[in-house]
Short mmCIF file of C-alpha atoms and ligand atoms in Angstrom, two decimals:
data_model
loop_
_atom_site.label_atom_id
_atom_site.label_comp_id
_atom_site.label_asym_id
_atom_site.label_seq_id
_atom_site.Cartn_x
_atom_site.Cartn_y
_atom_site.Cartn_z
CA UNK A 1 -12.48 25.23 18.02
CA UNK A 2 -10.69 22.84 16.93
CA UNK A 3 -7.27 21.80 17.78
CA UNK A 4 -3.80 22.37 16.32
CA UNK A 5 -1.20 18.95 17.50
CA UNK A 6 2.17 21.52 16.87
CA UNK A 7 4.31 18.45 17.83
CA UNK A 8 2.52 16.37 14.29
CA UNK A 9 2.35 19.10 11.98
CA UNK A 10 4.86 21.07 9.84
CA UNK A 11 3.10 24.54 8.43
CA UNK A 12 -0.17 22.47 8.12
CA UNK A 13 0.83 18.93 6.82
CA UNK A 14 0.77 16.02 8.56
CA UNK A 15 3.23 14.53 10.63
CA UNK A 16 3.61 10.67 8.61
CA UNK A 17 5.93 8.39 9.69
CA UNK A 18 6.97 5.82 7.00
CA UNK A 19 5.41 8.40 4.48
CA UNK A 20 2.42 5.86 5.15
CA UNK A 21 0.29 6.42 1.65
CA UNK A 22 2.04 10.03 1.08
CA UNK A 23 1.91 10.06 -2.82
CA UNK A 24 5.67 11.41 -4.28
CA UNK A 25 5.62 11.08 -6.93
CA UNK A 26 4.14 9.95 -10.48
CA UNK A 27 4.53 5.87 -12.06
CA UNK A 28 3.61 4.83 -14.92
CA UNK A 29 5.49 1.42 -14.37
CA UNK A 30 3.55 -0.78 -11.37
CA UNK A 31 -0.41 -1.09 -10.53
CA UNK A 32 -1.57 -2.43 -7.67
CA UNK A 33 -4.63 -2.34 -5.88
CA UNK A 34 -4.25 -4.18 -2.29
CA UNK A 35 -7.92 -4.54 -1.95
CA UNK A 36 -8.74 -7.12 -5.23
CA UNK A 37 -5.16 -8.32 -4.60
CA UNK A 38 -4.33 -6.92 -8.11
CA UNK A 39 -0.83 -5.58 -9.01
CA UNK A 40 0.16 -5.03 -12.72
CA UNK A 41 3.58 -3.87 -14.72
CA UNK A 42 3.44 -1.62 -17.56
CA UNK A 43 -0.36 -2.91 -17.17
CA UNK A 44 0.03 -6.37 -17.47
CA UNK A 45 -1.09 -8.52 -15.04
CA UNK A 46 1.38 -10.49 -13.26
CA UNK A 47 -0.16 -14.18 -13.29
CA UNK A 48 -0.24 -13.20 -17.62
CA UNK A 49 3.73 -12.15 -17.18
CA UNK A 50 3.84 -15.14 -14.49
CA UNK A 51 2.82 -17.26 -16.53
CA UNK A 52 3.64 -16.37 -20.46
CA UNK A 53 6.78 -14.52 -19.85
CA UNK A 54 10.15 -14.99 -18.82
CA UNK A 55 12.37 -12.95 -16.96
CA UNK A 56 14.75 -10.71 -19.83
CA UNK A 57 11.74 -9.89 -21.70
CA UNK A 58 10.15 -8.33 -18.57
CA UNK A 59 12.61 -6.44 -17.26
CA UNK A 60 12.80 -4.52 -20.62
CA UNK A 61 9.23 -4.48 -20.55
CA UNK A 62 9.52 -2.59 -17.60
CA UNK A 63 12.86 -0.55 -17.96
CA UNK A 64 11.67 -0.02 -21.14
CA UNK A 65 7.59 0.30 -20.93
CA UNK A 66 7.13 -2.00 -23.78
CA UNK A 67 6.76 -5.62 -24.62
CA UNK A 68 10.24 -5.96 -27.18
CA UNK A 69 9.34 -7.19 -30.69
CA UNK A 70 11.24 -10.98 -30.58
CA UNK A 71 14.44 -8.73 -32.61
CA UNK A 72 14.45 -6.54 -29.07
CA UNK A 73 14.36 -8.90 -26.96
CA UNK A 74 16.81 -11.79 -28.94
CA UNK A 75 19.41 -7.85 -28.98
CA UNK A 76 18.71 -7.57 -25.01
CA UNK A 77 19.13 -10.64 -24.36
CA UNK A 78 21.97 -10.90 -26.06
CA UNK A 79 23.30 -8.06 -25.09
CA UNK A 80 22.81 -9.78 -21.38
CA UNK A 81 25.09 -12.84 -21.98
CA UNK A 82 28.15 -10.89 -23.04
CA UNK A 83 28.40 -9.10 -19.93
CA UNK A 84 27.80 -11.88 -18.02
CA UNK A 85 31.88 -12.01 -17.06
CA UNK A 86 33.02 -8.98 -14.08
CA UNK A 87 36.53 -8.74 -14.13
CA UNK A 88 38.82 -10.17 -12.51
CA UNK A 89 39.41 -7.39 -9.76
CA UNK A 90 35.70 -7.24 -9.19
CA UNK A 91 36.15 -11.51 -7.93
CA UNK A 92 39.61 -10.62 -6.37
CA UNK A 93 37.62 -7.44 -4.43
CA UNK A 94 34.57 -10.11 -3.61
CA UNK A 95 37.46 -12.57 -2.16
CA UNK A 96 38.86 -10.07 -0.34
CA UNK A 97 35.76 -9.91 2.18
CA UNK A 98 34.72 -12.88 4.78
CA UNK A 99 33.03 -14.90 4.33
CA UNK A 100 31.71 -15.60 7.53
CA UNK A 101 30.52 -11.04 6.37
CA UNK A 102 26.65 -11.31 4.66
CA UNK A 103 25.70 -12.00 0.96
CA UNK A 104 24.09 -8.62 0.58
CA UNK A 105 27.08 -6.09 1.99
CA UNK A 106 29.01 -8.37 -0.30
CA UNK A 107 26.74 -7.21 -2.79
CA UNK A 108 26.22 -3.88 -2.16
CA UNK A 109 29.30 -3.58 -1.94
CA UNK A 110 31.05 -4.79 -5.33
CA UNK A 111 27.39 -3.04 -7.12
CA UNK A 112 28.69 -0.19 -5.60
CA UNK A 113 32.38 -0.94 -7.33
CA UNK A 114 31.09 -1.39 -10.60
CA UNK A 115 31.08 2.49 -10.67
CA UNK A 116 35.12 2.96 -10.36
CA UNK A 117 34.16 0.52 -13.49
CA UNK A 118 32.26 1.53 -16.05
CA UNK A 119 31.30 5.57 -16.82
CA UNK A 120 29.10 7.20 -14.05
CA UNK A 121 28.95 10.37 -16.30
CA UNK A 122 25.61 9.41 -19.22
CA UNK A 123 22.64 9.22 -18.12
CA UNK A 124 21.65 12.31 -20.24
CA UNK A 125 22.35 9.80 -22.57
CA UNK A 126 20.44 7.48 -23.95
CA UNK A 127 23.44 4.44 -24.33
CA UNK A 128 24.59 5.21 -21.44
CA UNK A 129 20.74 4.51 -19.86
CA UNK A 130 20.61 1.21 -21.62
CA UNK A 131 23.77 0.21 -21.63
CA UNK A 132 24.13 0.80 -17.68
CA UNK A 133 20.76 -1.22 -17.10
CA UNK A 134 22.28 -4.47 -19.55
CA UNK A 135 25.21 -4.03 -17.34
CA UNK A 136 24.00 -4.43 -13.98
CA UNK A 137 21.16 -7.14 -15.05
CA UNK A 138 24.15 -8.96 -16.04
CA UNK A 139 26.47 -8.91 -13.41
CA UNK A 140 25.18 -9.08 -9.97
CA UNK A 141 24.12 -12.54 -10.45
CA UNK A 142 27.13 -13.34 -11.63
CA UNK A 143 28.77 -11.59 -8.50
CA UNK A 144 26.46 -13.43 -5.79
CA UNK A 145 26.72 -15.99 -7.57
CA UNK A 146 30.30 -16.08 -7.47
CA UNK A 147 30.71 -14.94 -3.73
CA UNK A 148 29.00 -17.84 -2.79
CA UNK A 149 31.75 -19.96 -4.50
CA UNK A 150 35.15 -17.39 -2.54
CA UNK A 151 32.99 -18.35 0.92
CA UNK A 152 33.23 -22.07 0.07
CA UNK A 153 36.76 -21.29 -0.39
CA UNK A 154 36.22 -22.06 -4.62
CA UNK A 155 36.80 -19.89 -7.41
CA UNK A 156 34.21 -18.59 -8.67
CA UNK A 157 33.25 -20.14 -12.49
CA UNK A 158 32.26 -18.45 -15.17
CA UNK A 159 28.97 -17.94 -16.70
CA UNK A 160 28.03 -20.10 -20.00
CA UNK A 161 26.96 -18.74 -22.87
CA UNK A 162 24.87 -21.90 -23.94
CA UNK A 163 22.40 -21.20 -21.58
CA UNK A 164 19.82 -18.83 -20.46
CA UNK A 165 19.61 -16.15 -17.91
CA UNK A 166 18.14 -17.82 -15.03
CA UNK A 167 19.75 -21.51 -15.95
CA UNK A 168 23.11 -20.19 -16.02
CA UNK A 169 22.50 -17.84 -12.28
CA UNK A 170 21.85 -21.06 -10.88
CA UNK A 171 24.47 -23.24 -12.92
CA UNK A 172 27.24 -20.56 -11.06
CA UNK A 173 25.96 -21.00 -8.26
CA UNK A 174 25.41 -24.63 -7.48
CA UNK A 175 27.69 -25.55 -10.66
CA UNK A 176 25.40 -27.72 -11.88
CA UNK A 177 23.57 -27.40 -14.81
CA UNK A 178 19.84 -27.06 -14.00
CA UNK A 179 17.10 -28.75 -14.45
CA UNK A 180 14.01 -27.41 -16.81
CA UNK A 181 11.30 -27.09 -14.27
CA UNK A 182 13.51 -25.65 -11.67
CA UNK A 183 15.16 -23.45 -13.69
CA UNK A 184 11.45 -22.37 -15.78
CA UNK A 185 10.26 -21.66 -11.76
CA UNK A 186 12.85 -19.74 -10.52
CA UNK A 187 12.49 -16.99 -13.70
CA UNK A 188 9.25 -17.25 -13.10
CA UNK A 189 10.07 -16.34 -9.21
CA UNK A 190 12.35 -13.16 -10.50
CA UNK A 191 9.51 -11.98 -12.68
CA UNK A 192 7.62 -12.25 -9.59
CA UNK A 193 10.21 -10.42 -7.39
CA UNK A 194 10.99 -7.47 -10.34
CA UNK A 195 9.34 -4.35 -9.56
CA UNK A 196 6.57 -2.85 -6.58
CA UNK A 197 5.68 0.57 -6.87
CA UNK A 198 7.19 2.74 -3.70
CA UNK A 199 8.26 -0.02 -1.28
CA UNK A 200 11.48 0.61 0.44
CA UNK A 201 13.75 -0.33 -2.09
CA UNK A 202 12.85 1.45 -4.17
CA UNK A 203 12.38 4.77 -2.68
CA UNK A 204 15.66 4.46 -2.10
CA UNK A 205 16.25 4.12 -5.75
CA UNK A 206 14.44 7.19 -6.28
CA UNK A 207 16.35 9.71 -3.72
CA UNK A 208 19.65 8.72 -4.52
CA UNK A 209 18.14 9.19 -8.86
CA UNK A 210 17.26 12.02 -7.65
CA UNK A 211 20.79 13.82 -6.84
CA UNK A 212 21.56 12.41 -10.45
CA UNK A 213 24.29 9.71 -9.95
CA UNK A 214 25.48 7.30 -11.47
CA UNK A 215 23.63 3.59 -11.55
CA UNK A 216 25.51 1.85 -9.65
CA UNK A 217 25.00 4.18 -6.25
CA UNK A 218 21.51 4.31 -6.78
CA UNK A 219 21.78 0.44 -7.63
CA UNK A 220 23.61 -0.72 -4.04
CA UNK A 221 21.24 2.50 -2.84
CA UNK A 222 18.41 -0.06 -2.60
CA UNK A 223 20.36 -3.33 -2.25
CA UNK A 224 21.67 -1.92 0.53
CA UNK A 225 17.69 -0.67 2.36
CA UNK A 226 16.45 -4.19 0.90
CA UNK A 227 18.17 -5.77 3.37
CA UNK A 228 16.86 -5.38 6.40
CA UNK A 229 14.60 -7.72 7.84
CA UNK A 230 11.10 -6.37 7.18
CA UNK A 231 11.13 -5.82 4.06
CA UNK A 232 13.59 -8.60 1.74
CA UNK A 233 14.82 -10.07 4.62
CA UNK A 234 11.98 -11.45 5.62
CA UNK A 235 11.99 -14.37 3.81
CA UNK A 236 14.78 -16.00 5.83
CA UNK A 237 13.30 -15.29 8.63
CA UNK A 238 9.97 -16.92 7.85
CA UNK A 239 12.50 -20.89 7.25
CA UNK A 240 13.82 -19.90 10.72
CA UNK A 241 9.81 -19.50 11.96
CA UNK A 242 7.81 -22.54 10.38
CA UNK A 243 11.15 -24.40 12.07
CA UNK A 244 10.93 -22.54 15.22
CA UNK A 245 7.39 -23.99 14.78
CA UNK A 246 8.71 -27.50 13.84
CA UNK A 247 5.22 -29.24 12.88
CA UNK A 248 1.90 -28.18 11.32
CA UNK A 249 -0.06 -28.94 14.42
CA UNK A 250 2.15 -26.67 16.37
CA UNK A 251 1.44 -23.40 13.83
CA UNK A 252 -1.34 -22.77 16.34
CA UNK A 253 -0.38 -22.18 19.16
CA UNK A 254 2.50 -20.01 18.39
CA UNK A 255 0.42 -18.40 16.44
CA UNK A 256 -1.75 -17.16 19.44
CA UNK A 257 2.37 -16.82 21.84
CA UNK A 258 3.15 -14.22 19.43
CA UNK A 259 -0.13 -12.69 18.58
CA UNK A 260 -0.10 -12.11 22.49
CA UNK A 261 3.85 -11.26 22.90
CA UNK A 262 2.56 -8.75 19.98
CA UNK A 263 5.55 -10.06 17.44
CA UNK A 264 5.20 -9.89 13.65
CA UNK A 265 4.86 -12.93 11.69
CA UNK A 266 6.68 -13.07 9.30
CA UNK A 267 5.43 -13.18 5.81
CA UNK A 268 2.62 -12.42 6.41
CA UNK A 269 1.30 -8.38 6.33
CA UNK A 270 2.20 -6.10 3.78
CA UNK A 271 1.22 -2.15 3.85
CA UNK A 272 -0.56 -2.03 0.25
CA UNK A 273 -1.94 -5.39 0.40
CA UNK A 274 -5.69 -5.77 2.66
CA UNK A 275 -5.94 -9.82 1.57
CA UNK A 276 -4.05 -12.22 0.37
CA UNK A 277 -1.12 -10.68 -2.01
CA UNK A 278 -1.55 -12.31 -5.74
CA UNK A 279 2.12 -13.34 -5.17
CA UNK A 280 2.45 -15.06 -2.18
CA UNK A 281 -0.79 -17.65 -4.21
CA UNK A 282 1.28 -17.31 -7.72
CA UNK A 283 4.98 -18.61 -6.57
CA UNK A 284 1.84 -21.45 -4.11
CA UNK A 285 1.63 -22.85 -7.83
CA UNK A 286 5.52 -23.08 -8.09
CA UNK A 287 6.12 -24.67 -5.40
CA UNK A 288 2.87 -27.28 -5.81
CA UNK A 289 4.75 -27.81 -8.94
CA UNK A 290 8.19 -28.54 -7.06
CA UNK A 291 7.68 -31.10 -4.36
CA UNK A 292 5.64 -32.86 -6.88
CA UNK A 293 8.70 -33.11 -8.92
CA UNK A 294 11.38 -33.13 -6.26
CA UNK A 295 9.84 -35.05 -3.37
CA UNK A 296 7.89 -32.85 -0.51
CA UNK A 297 8.85 -29.96 2.30
CA UNK A 298 7.78 -30.51 5.19
CA UNK A 299 8.11 -27.13 6.08
CA UNK A 300 5.37 -26.09 3.25
CA UNK A 301 3.01 -28.44 5.16
CA UNK A 302 3.61 -25.93 7.99
CA UNK A 303 3.29 -22.80 6.21
CA UNK A 304 0.07 -24.59 4.83
CA UNK A 305 -1.23 -24.36 8.42
CA UNK A 306 -0.43 -21.83 9.44
CA UNK A 307 -1.90 -19.57 6.39
CA UNK A 308 -4.68 -21.35 7.76
CA UNK A 309 -5.20 -20.38 10.98
CA UNK A 310 -3.84 -17.26 10.66
CA UNK A 311 -7.34 -16.57 8.55
CA UNK A 312 -8.94 -16.14 11.73
CA UNK A 313 -6.55 -14.80 14.31
CA UNK A 314 -4.71 -11.76 12.08
CA UNK A 315 -7.71 -11.69 8.88
CA UNK A 316 -10.30 -9.50 10.08
CA UNK A 317 -6.70 -7.16 10.78
CA UNK A 318 -5.88 -7.76 6.89
CA UNK A 319 -3.13 -9.20 7.30
CA UNK A 320 -2.32 -12.33 5.21
CA UNK A 321 0.72 -14.46 3.73
CA UNK A 322 2.97 -11.97 0.92
CA UNK A 323 5.21 -12.80 -1.19
CA UNK A 324 8.32 -13.83 1.48
CA UNK A 325 5.65 -16.65 2.58
CA UNK A 326 6.99 -19.67 -0.24
CA UNK A 327 9.24 -17.45 -1.75
CA UNK A 328 11.80 -19.14 1.00
CA UNK A 329 10.71 -22.67 0.43
CA UNK A 330 11.13 -22.54 -2.84
CA UNK A 331 14.70 -21.05 -2.88
CA UNK A 332 15.29 -24.07 -1.18
CA UNK A 333 14.28 -26.79 -3.38
CA UNK A 334 15.90 -25.20 -4.98
CA UNK A 335 19.36 -25.22 -3.37
CA UNK A 336 19.73 -21.40 -2.75
CA UNK A 337 21.36 -21.38 1.26
CA UNK A 338 19.35 -19.71 3.67
CA UNK A 339 21.14 -16.76 3.28
CA UNK A 340 21.27 -16.69 -0.48
CA UNK A 341 17.70 -15.05 -0.95
CA UNK A 342 17.12 -11.20 -0.05
CA UNK A 343 20.58 -11.10 -2.62
CA UNK A 344 18.79 -13.26 -5.09
CA UNK A 345 15.76 -10.70 -4.47
CA UNK A 346 18.40 -8.32 -5.90
CA UNK A 347 18.87 -10.05 -9.00
CA UNK A 348 15.16 -9.69 -9.39
CA UNK A 349 14.62 -6.44 -8.51
CA UNK A 350 16.96 -4.88 -10.00
CA UNK A 351 14.59 -4.68 -13.10
CA UNK A 352 11.88 -2.12 -10.57
CA UNK A 353 15.13 -0.27 -9.55
CA UNK A 354 16.47 0.80 -13.22
CA UNK A 355 13.11 0.77 -13.81
CA UNK A 356 12.31 3.84 -10.82
CA UNK A 357 15.51 4.99 -11.62
CA UNK A 358 14.55 5.39 -15.82
CA UNK A 359 11.31 7.13 -15.09
CA UNK A 360 12.33 9.68 -12.11
CA UNK A 361 15.23 11.31 -14.46
CA UNK A 362 13.10 11.60 -17.01
CA UNK A 363 10.55 14.27 -14.11
CA UNK A 364 13.17 14.75 -11.60
CA UNK A 365 13.66 16.96 -8.74
CA UNK A 366 15.54 16.72 -5.51
CA UNK A 367 13.90 14.08 -2.78
CA UNK A 368 14.22 16.55 0.30
CA UNK A 369 10.72 16.03 2.93
CA UNK A 370 10.44 18.20 5.71
CA UNK A 371 10.62 16.89 10.01
CA UNK A 372 9.34 18.96 12.66
CA UNK A 373 11.95 19.10 15.35
CA UNK A 374 12.11 18.01 18.70
CA UNK A 375 15.86 18.64 19.88
CA UNK A 376 16.83 20.75 22.70
CA UNK A 377 16.15 25.12 22.25
CA UNK A 378 19.66 27.28 22.00
CA UNK A 379 21.94 26.06 24.19
CA UNK A 380 25.18 27.59 25.19
CA UNK A 381 28.60 25.21 24.75
CA UNK A 382 30.68 25.14 27.86
CA UNK A 383 33.37 23.80 27.95
CA UNK A 384 35.03 19.71 29.23
CA UNK A 385 35.82 21.05 33.27
CA UNK A 386 32.38 22.36 33.23
CA UNK A 387 30.31 19.56 32.20
CA UNK A 388 28.57 16.88 33.83
CA UNK A 389 28.19 14.24 33.05
CA UNK A 390 25.08 12.76 32.03
CA UNK A 391 25.35 9.32 33.84
CA UNK A 392 26.46 11.15 36.87
CA UNK A 393 23.14 11.98 37.22
N1 COA B 1 2.36 -10.28 12.32
C1 COA B 1 1.41 -10.39 12.81
N2 COA B 1 0.49 -8.79 13.23
C2 COA B 1 1.23 -7.97 11.72
C3 COA B 1 1.73 -7.76 11.10
C4 COA B 1 3.01 -9.24 10.97
N3 COA B 1 3.85 -10.10 10.48
N4 COA B 1 2.21 -7.12 10.45
C5 COA B 1 1.45 -6.02 10.96
N5 COA B 1 0.72 -6.91 11.61
C6 COA B 1 0.19 -6.13 13.04
C7 COA B 1 0.02 -4.79 13.78
O1 COA B 1 0.66 -5.61 15.54
C8 COA B 1 -0.26 -3.72 14.52
O2 COA B 1 -1.61 -3.98 15.09
P1 COA B 1 -1.13 -2.75 16.24
O3 COA B 1 -2.59 -1.83 14.97
O4 COA B 1 -2.56 -4.34 16.70
O5 COA B 1 -0.54 -2.89 16.66
C9 COA B 1 -0.53 -4.10 12.86
O6 COA B 1 -1.54 -4.51 11.68
C10 COA B 1 -0.86 -2.29 11.66
O7 COA B 1 0.75 -2.98 11.87
P2 COA B 1 1.86 -1.61 10.74
O8 COA B 1 3.50 -2.75 11.43
O9 COA B 1 1.75 -0.56 11.03
O10 COA B 1 1.72 -2.28 8.89
P3 COA B 1 2.69 -2.05 8.11
O11 COA B 1 1.86 -1.45 6.88
O12 COA B 1 3.77 -0.80 8.46
O13 COA B 1 3.69 -3.41 7.93
C11 COA B 1 5.92 -4.37 7.16
C12 COA B 1 4.24 -3.72 6.85
C13 COA B 1 5.25 -6.16 5.99
C14 COA B 1 6.38 -4.54 7.34
C15 COA B 1 4.75 -5.41 8.23
O14 COA B 1 3.43 -5.98 8.08
C16 COA B 1 5.92 -6.52 9.05
O15 COA B 1 6.14 -6.72 9.54
N6 COA B 1 5.44 -7.36 8.97
C17 COA B 1 6.11 -8.91 8.99
C18 COA B 1 7.34 -8.83 8.38
C19 COA B 1 7.69 -8.93 5.82
O16 COA B 1 6.97 -9.99 6.46
N7 COA B 1 8.05 -8.00 5.69
C20 COA B 1 7.98 -8.79 4.21
C21 COA B 1 6.74 -7.65 3.68
S1 COA B 1 6.74 -8.35 2.33
#
């Protein structure tokens, strides 16, 4: 007879740490085939979107389910452009933050603060949803760029109305109008990072959305979740790792030592993919175009060698480069500081979070999973003078 381990199930439902493989919602936003290495947004292959679309067009597709007509796209782009500026109060708030703080913390706080300026009520109204989505898409890049200049002791610069979305962000960040190739590659990077089904930050967004709170809280929750090194923060660590390896000839030795010490190789592995992440291949292509135009990055040679050496060592376990492996190298070629890599990820992923927010509202049920309690059985409260410190044992 089969014995049931009570510590591993509740009411017949097995414990699944990390909810691995457990479906918790229907979704029509994004489809991943982790065995074939395929990714689609609303049915469109990621490679087609990365070749032909723009970030704002892809954002529209993700949130409203269909590619916009030229009129819809023009209106959406205009609305986003009109809402790029942030209140001087938001800028003043960013000035109060310590310059040494991580920009993801500044972004999380400022995304939540937007809820103080705009109505939190109206999630039943399609116009409220549209306006909130436009504001978040428009203002998040402005807040990221503003904090970057503020922490360098400068005043933030205003968005430029004549520049498209991605060019304007790079302009606000670097104070220079970007080269068209750089702006194009950056825009395509935003497309690649815009959505990826129920990753940790999107799940966090959906859990928050399920309480019927406002979209600013939804995005602030998701930003906090994206910040961790096992999620969006990995691309920062990839650069640190490549620099530690130093030269291509040391890649194999680094891998052997890391595997022996059971350390994870940053930018490798994915819960969904058993093959190379399709986004990593597209990013690698973009990277090569940038390096051909603006000069080589020695760390790219280290990265390529690491990928090659990892095939035999990690491939049999289904561990290959993920989206974070090459993105950091591209961002640094574009002049983006390392600790802004994850905020840049957030600029893009807000599109996916908002799509999931809207979808969650369409068929809402508050998230409330269960647990298996492993703590003490009932105990009796003791007065202070009868307690014995555990430290004295
Ligand atoms: N390097 C080396 N080994 C790895 C690895 C990596 N990057 N990722 C997973 N593994 C190994 C684990 O050590 C484990 O081996 P074991 O079964 O012998 O103990 C096995 O693969 C399963 O790992 P696990 O951590 O359970 O997989 P997961 O599905 O929970 O993890 C990630 C997915 C993304 C969290 C994980 O691959 C990781 O931490 N990668 C590095 C961080 C990163 O790049 N994150 C960005 C994701 S887009």
